[in-house]
mmCIF file of C-alpha atoms in Angstrom:
data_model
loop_
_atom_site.group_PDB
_atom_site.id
_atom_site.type_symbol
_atom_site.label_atom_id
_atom_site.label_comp_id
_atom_site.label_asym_id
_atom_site.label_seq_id
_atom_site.Cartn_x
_atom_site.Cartn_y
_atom_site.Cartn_z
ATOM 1 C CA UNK A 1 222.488 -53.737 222.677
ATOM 2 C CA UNK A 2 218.681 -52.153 223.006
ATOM 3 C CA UNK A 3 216.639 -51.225 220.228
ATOM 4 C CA UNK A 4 217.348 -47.229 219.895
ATOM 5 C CA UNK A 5 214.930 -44.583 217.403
ATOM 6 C CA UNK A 6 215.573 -40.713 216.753
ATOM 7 C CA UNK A 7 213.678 -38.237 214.944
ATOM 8 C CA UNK A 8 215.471 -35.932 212.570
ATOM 9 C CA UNK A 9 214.674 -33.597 209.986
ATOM 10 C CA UNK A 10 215.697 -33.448 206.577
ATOM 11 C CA UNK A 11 214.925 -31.721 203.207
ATOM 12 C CA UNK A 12 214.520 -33.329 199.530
ATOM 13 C CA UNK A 13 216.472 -32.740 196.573
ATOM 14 C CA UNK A 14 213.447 -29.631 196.036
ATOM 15 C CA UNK A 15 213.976 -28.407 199.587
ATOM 16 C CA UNK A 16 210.647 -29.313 201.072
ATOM 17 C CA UNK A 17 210.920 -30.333 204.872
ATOM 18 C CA UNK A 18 210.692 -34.032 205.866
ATOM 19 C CA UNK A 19 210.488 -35.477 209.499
ATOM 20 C CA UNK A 20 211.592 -39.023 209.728
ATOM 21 C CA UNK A 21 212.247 -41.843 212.489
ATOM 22 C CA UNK A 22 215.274 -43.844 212.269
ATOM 23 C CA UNK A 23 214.475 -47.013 214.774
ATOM 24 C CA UNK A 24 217.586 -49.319 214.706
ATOM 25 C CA UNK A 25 218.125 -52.842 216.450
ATOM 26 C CA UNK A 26 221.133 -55.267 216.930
ATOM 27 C CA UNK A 27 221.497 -58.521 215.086
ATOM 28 C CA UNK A 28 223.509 -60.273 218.229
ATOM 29 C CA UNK A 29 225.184 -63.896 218.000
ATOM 30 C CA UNK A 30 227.026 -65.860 220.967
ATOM 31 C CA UNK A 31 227.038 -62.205 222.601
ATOM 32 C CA UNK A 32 228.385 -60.420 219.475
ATOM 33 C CA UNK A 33 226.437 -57.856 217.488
ATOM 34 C CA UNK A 34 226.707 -59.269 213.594
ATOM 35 C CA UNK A 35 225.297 -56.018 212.592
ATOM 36 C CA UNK A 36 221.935 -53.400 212.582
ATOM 37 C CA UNK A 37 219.072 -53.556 211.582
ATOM 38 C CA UNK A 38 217.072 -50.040 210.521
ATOM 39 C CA UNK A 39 214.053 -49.103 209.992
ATOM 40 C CA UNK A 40 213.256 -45.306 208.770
ATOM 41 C CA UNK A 41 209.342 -43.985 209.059
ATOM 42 C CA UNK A 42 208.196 -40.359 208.106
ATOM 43 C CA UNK A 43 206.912 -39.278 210.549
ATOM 44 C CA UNK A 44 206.338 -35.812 208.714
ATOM 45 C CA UNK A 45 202.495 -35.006 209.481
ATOM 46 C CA UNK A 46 202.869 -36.414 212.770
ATOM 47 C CA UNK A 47 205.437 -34.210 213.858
ATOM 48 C CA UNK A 48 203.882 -31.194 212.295
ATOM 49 C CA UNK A 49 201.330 -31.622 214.467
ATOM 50 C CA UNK A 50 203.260 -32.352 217.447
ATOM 51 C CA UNK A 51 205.148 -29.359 216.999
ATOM 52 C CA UNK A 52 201.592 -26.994 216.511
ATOM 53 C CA UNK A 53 200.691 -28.726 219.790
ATOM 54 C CA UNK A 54 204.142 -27.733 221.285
ATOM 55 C CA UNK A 55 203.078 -24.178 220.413
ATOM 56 C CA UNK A 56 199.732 -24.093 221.146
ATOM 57 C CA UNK A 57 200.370 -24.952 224.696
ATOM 58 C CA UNK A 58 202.997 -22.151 224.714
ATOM 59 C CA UNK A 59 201.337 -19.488 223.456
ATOM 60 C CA UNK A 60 198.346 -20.972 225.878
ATOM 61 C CA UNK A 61 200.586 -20.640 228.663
ATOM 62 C CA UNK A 62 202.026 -17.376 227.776
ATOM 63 C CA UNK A 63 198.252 -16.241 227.642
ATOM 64 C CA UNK A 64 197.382 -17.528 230.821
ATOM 65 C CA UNK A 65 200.645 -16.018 232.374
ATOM 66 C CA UNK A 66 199.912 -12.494 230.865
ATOM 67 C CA UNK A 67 196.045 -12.284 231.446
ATOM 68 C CA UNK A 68 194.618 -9.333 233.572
ATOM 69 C CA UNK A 69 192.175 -12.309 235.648
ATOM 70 C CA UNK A 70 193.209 -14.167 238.421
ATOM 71 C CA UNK A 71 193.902 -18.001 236.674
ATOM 72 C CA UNK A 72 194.292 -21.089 238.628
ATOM 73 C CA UNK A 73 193.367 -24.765 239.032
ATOM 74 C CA UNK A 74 192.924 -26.674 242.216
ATOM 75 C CA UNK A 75 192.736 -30.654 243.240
ATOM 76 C CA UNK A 76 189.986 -32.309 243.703
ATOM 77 C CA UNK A 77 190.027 -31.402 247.392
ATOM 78 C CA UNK A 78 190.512 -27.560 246.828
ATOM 79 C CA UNK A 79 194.695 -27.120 247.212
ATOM 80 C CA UNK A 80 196.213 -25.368 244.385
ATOM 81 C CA UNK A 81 197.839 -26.275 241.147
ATOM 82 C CA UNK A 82 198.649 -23.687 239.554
ATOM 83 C CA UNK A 83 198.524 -19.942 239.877
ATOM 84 C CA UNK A 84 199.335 -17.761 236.647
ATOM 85 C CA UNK A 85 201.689 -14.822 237.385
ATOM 86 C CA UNK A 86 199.246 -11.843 236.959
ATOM 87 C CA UNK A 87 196.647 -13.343 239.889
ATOM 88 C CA UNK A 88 199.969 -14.210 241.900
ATOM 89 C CA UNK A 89 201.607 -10.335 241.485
ATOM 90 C CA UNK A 90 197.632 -9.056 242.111
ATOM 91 C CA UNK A 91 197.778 -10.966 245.139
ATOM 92 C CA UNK A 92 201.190 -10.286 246.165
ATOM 93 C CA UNK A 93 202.639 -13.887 246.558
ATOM 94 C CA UNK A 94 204.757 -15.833 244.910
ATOM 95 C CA UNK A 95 203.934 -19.185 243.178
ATOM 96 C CA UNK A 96 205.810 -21.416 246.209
ATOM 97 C CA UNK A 97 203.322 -19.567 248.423
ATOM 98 C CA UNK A 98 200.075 -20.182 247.022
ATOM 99 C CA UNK A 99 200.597 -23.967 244.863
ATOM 100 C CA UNK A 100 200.345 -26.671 247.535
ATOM 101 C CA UNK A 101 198.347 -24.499 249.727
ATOM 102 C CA UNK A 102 194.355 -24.990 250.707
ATOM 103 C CA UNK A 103 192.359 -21.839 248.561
ATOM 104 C CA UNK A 104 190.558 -21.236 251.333
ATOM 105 C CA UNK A 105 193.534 -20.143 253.239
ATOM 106 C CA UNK A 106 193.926 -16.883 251.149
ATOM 107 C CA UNK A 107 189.861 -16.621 251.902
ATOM 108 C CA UNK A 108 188.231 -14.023 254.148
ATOM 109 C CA UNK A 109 186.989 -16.046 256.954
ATOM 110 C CA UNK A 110 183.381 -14.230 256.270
ATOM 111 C CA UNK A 111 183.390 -15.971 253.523
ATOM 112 C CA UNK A 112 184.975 -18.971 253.353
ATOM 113 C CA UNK A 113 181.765 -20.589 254.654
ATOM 114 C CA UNK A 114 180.023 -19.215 251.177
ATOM 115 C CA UNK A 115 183.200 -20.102 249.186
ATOM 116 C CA UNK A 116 183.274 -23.758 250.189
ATOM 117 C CA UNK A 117 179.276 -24.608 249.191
ATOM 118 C CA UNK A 118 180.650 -22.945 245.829
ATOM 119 C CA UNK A 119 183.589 -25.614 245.444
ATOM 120 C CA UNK A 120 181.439 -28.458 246.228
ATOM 121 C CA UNK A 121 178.825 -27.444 243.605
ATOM 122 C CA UNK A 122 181.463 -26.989 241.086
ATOM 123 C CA UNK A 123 182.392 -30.308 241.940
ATOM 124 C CA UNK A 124 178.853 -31.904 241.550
ATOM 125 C CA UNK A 125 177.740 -29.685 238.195
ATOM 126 C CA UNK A 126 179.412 -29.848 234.810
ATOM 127 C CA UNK A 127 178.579 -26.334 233.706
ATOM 128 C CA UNK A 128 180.350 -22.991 234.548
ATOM 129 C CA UNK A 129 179.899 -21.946 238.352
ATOM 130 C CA UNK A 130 179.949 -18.409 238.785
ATOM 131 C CA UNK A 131 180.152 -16.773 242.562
ATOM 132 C CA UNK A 132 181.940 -13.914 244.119
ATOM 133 C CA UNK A 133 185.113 -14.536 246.608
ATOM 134 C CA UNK A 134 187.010 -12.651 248.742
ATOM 135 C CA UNK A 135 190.493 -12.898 248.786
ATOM 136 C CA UNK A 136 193.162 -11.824 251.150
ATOM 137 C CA UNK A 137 196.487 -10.576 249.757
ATOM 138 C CA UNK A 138 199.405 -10.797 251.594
ATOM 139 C CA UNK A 139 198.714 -7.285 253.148
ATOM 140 C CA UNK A 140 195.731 -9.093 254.088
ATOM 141 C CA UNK A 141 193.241 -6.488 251.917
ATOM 142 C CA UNK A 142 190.411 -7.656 250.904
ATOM 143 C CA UNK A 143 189.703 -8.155 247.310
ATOM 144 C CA UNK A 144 186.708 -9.150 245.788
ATOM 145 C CA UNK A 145 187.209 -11.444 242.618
ATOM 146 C CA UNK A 146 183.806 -12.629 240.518
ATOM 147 C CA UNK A 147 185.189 -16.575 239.742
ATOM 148 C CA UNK A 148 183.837 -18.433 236.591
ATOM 149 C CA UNK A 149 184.863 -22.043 237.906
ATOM 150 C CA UNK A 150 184.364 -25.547 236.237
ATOM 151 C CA UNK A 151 185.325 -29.354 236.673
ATOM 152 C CA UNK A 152 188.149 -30.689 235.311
ATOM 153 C CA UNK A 153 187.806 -34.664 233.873
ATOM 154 C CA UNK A 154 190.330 -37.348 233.341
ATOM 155 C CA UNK A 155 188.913 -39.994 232.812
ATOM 156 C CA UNK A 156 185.749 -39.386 233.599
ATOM 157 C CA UNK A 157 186.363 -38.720 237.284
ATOM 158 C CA UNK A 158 186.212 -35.094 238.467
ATOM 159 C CA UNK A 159 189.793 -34.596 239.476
ATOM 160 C CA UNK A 160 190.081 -30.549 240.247
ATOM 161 C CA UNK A 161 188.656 -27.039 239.097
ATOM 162 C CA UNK A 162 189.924 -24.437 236.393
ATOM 163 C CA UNK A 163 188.521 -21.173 237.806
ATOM 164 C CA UNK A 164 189.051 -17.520 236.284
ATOM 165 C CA UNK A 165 188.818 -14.507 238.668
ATOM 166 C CA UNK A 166 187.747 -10.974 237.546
ATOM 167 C CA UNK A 167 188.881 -8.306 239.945
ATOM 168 C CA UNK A 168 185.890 -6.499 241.204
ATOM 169 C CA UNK A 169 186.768 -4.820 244.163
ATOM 170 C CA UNK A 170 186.303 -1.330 242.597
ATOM 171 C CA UNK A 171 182.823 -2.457 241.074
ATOM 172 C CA UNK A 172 182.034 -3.615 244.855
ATOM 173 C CA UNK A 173 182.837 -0.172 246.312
ATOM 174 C CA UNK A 174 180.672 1.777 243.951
ATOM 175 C CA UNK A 175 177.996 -0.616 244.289
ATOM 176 C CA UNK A 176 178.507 -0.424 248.420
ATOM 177 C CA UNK A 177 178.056 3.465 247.435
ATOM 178 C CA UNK A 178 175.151 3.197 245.604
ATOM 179 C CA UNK A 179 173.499 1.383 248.019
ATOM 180 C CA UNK A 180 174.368 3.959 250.486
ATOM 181 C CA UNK A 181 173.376 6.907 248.914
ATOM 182 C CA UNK A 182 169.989 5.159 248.149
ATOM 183 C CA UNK A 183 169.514 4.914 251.990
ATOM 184 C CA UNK A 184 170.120 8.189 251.994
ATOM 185 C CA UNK A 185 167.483 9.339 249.472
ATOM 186 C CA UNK A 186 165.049 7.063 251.052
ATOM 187 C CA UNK A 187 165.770 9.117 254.236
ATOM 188 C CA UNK A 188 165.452 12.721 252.725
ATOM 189 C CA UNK A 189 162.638 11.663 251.187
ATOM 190 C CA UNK A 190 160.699 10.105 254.172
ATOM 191 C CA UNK A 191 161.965 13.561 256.076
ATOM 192 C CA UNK A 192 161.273 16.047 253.248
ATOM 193 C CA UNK A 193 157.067 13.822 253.177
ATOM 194 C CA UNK A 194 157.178 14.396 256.741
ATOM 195 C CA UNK A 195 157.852 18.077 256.466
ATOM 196 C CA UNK A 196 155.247 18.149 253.964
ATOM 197 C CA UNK A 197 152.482 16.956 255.871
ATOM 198 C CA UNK A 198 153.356 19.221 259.065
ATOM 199 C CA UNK A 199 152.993 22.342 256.499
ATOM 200 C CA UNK A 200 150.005 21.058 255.473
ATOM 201 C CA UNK A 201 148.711 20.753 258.884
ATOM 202 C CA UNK A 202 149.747 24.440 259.531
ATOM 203 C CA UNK A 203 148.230 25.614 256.726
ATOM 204 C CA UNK A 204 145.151 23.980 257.774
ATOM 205 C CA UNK A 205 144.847 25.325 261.070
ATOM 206 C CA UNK A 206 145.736 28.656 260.023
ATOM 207 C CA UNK A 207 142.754 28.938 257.176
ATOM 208 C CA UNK A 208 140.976 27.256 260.289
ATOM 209 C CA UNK A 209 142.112 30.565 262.592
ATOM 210 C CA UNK A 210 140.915 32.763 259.504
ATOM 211 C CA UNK A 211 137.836 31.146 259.118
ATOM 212 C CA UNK A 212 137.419 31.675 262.553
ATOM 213 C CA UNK A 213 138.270 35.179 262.893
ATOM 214 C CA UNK A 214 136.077 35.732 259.998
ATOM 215 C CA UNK A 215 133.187 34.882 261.433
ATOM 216 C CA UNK A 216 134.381 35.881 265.266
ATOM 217 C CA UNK A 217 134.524 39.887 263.438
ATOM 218 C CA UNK A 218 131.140 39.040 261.386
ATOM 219 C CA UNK A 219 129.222 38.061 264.923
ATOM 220 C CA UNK A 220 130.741 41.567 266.439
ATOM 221 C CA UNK A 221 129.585 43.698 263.841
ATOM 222 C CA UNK A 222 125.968 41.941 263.271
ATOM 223 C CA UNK A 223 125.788 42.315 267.567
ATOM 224 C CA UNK A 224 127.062 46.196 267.284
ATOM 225 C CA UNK A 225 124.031 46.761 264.992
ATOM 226 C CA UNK A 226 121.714 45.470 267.079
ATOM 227 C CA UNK A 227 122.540 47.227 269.651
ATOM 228 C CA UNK A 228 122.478 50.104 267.839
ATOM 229 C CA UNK A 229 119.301 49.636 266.998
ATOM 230 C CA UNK A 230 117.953 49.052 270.124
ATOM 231 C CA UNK A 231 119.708 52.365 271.150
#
């Protein structure tokens, strides 16, 4: 005895593709339905782009689900929303392990300190946040992920973040190496100056022993012929 619609779809006499809505109603006297009343609506352009929508956010979500980065959204008060399968499988949980949870739980506790100013700026900027974070998998090995985070609105009102991870740990460990093998050059080199100098220094005092033997011989031999002389 409610009013009822449905959506079909149907093709004209030239087989072109029509969506309609049939929305029907009761015509109800002294408790007994006299009859219906219909009304049918295309709804064609409507639906179309219903349906485009419907696919969009599959293929979005098949996207998300499939991409190399860590993808994820959290609450406004950091616990997470949503995890896509590729950043779950890099960090070896499962989805019922991570969504509900606090991010900074799967946080190295170096940096969750770091981590947290990040969250709150995010919250307080409209732009894309960028900062490094170190994760924990379930192995609890660290890996470094370089997050592009930003604000997500309804209504106006900040209600979580959207935040894409690149793995980086392997970029981190050459850089770490890098910065290493710089000390080390730094090192040789100071060692390799120092060497330097005390070859200098040798080579000064022995053209200073020359010099001085030089004119040690010279003094003998002018003092020999004097006394010769004399003789």
């Amino acid at each position: 005895s409610m009013e009822a619609a449905v959506e079909y779809r149907l093709f004209d006499r030239f087989g072109k593709e029509h969506w309609v809505r049939n929305t029907g109603f009761p015509i109800i006297k002294n408790g007994i339905i006299l009859r219906y009343v219909g009304v049918i609506n295309e709804i064609t352009e409507e639906k179309l782009v219903q349906l485009k929508l419907i696919n969009s956010e599959e293929r979005f979500r098949v996207l998300i689900d499939t991409a190399e980065d860590l993808i994820f959204t959290l609450d406004g008060f950091g616990y997470f929303n949503m995890v896509n399968k590729n950043g779950i499988n890099i960090l070896g949980y499962t989805s019922k392990e991570m969504v509900g949870k606090h991010f900074l739980e799967f946080i190295d506790k170096d940096n969750q300190a770091k981590v947290a100013e990040a969250f709150t700026k995010i919250l307080h900027f409209t732009g894309i946040t960028t900062f490094e974070a170190v994760f924990l998998d379930r192995f609890n090995k660290e890996i470094t992920f370089e997050i592009n985070a930003k604000p997500i609105f309804d209504n106006g009102q900040v209600s979580g973040v959207l935040s894409i991870g690149r793995n980086i740990s392997s970029r981190k460990i050459n850089e770490n190496k890098i910065i290493e093998l710089n000390t080390k050059l730094i090192e040789a080199s100071r060692i390799i100056s120092i060497e330097r100098e005390r070859v200098k220094h040798k080579i000064n005092v022995l053209e200073e022993l020359n010099k001085l033997k030089s004119e040690f011989i010279s003094n003998v031999r002018s003092e020999e012929r004097r006394v010769g002389k004399e003789c």
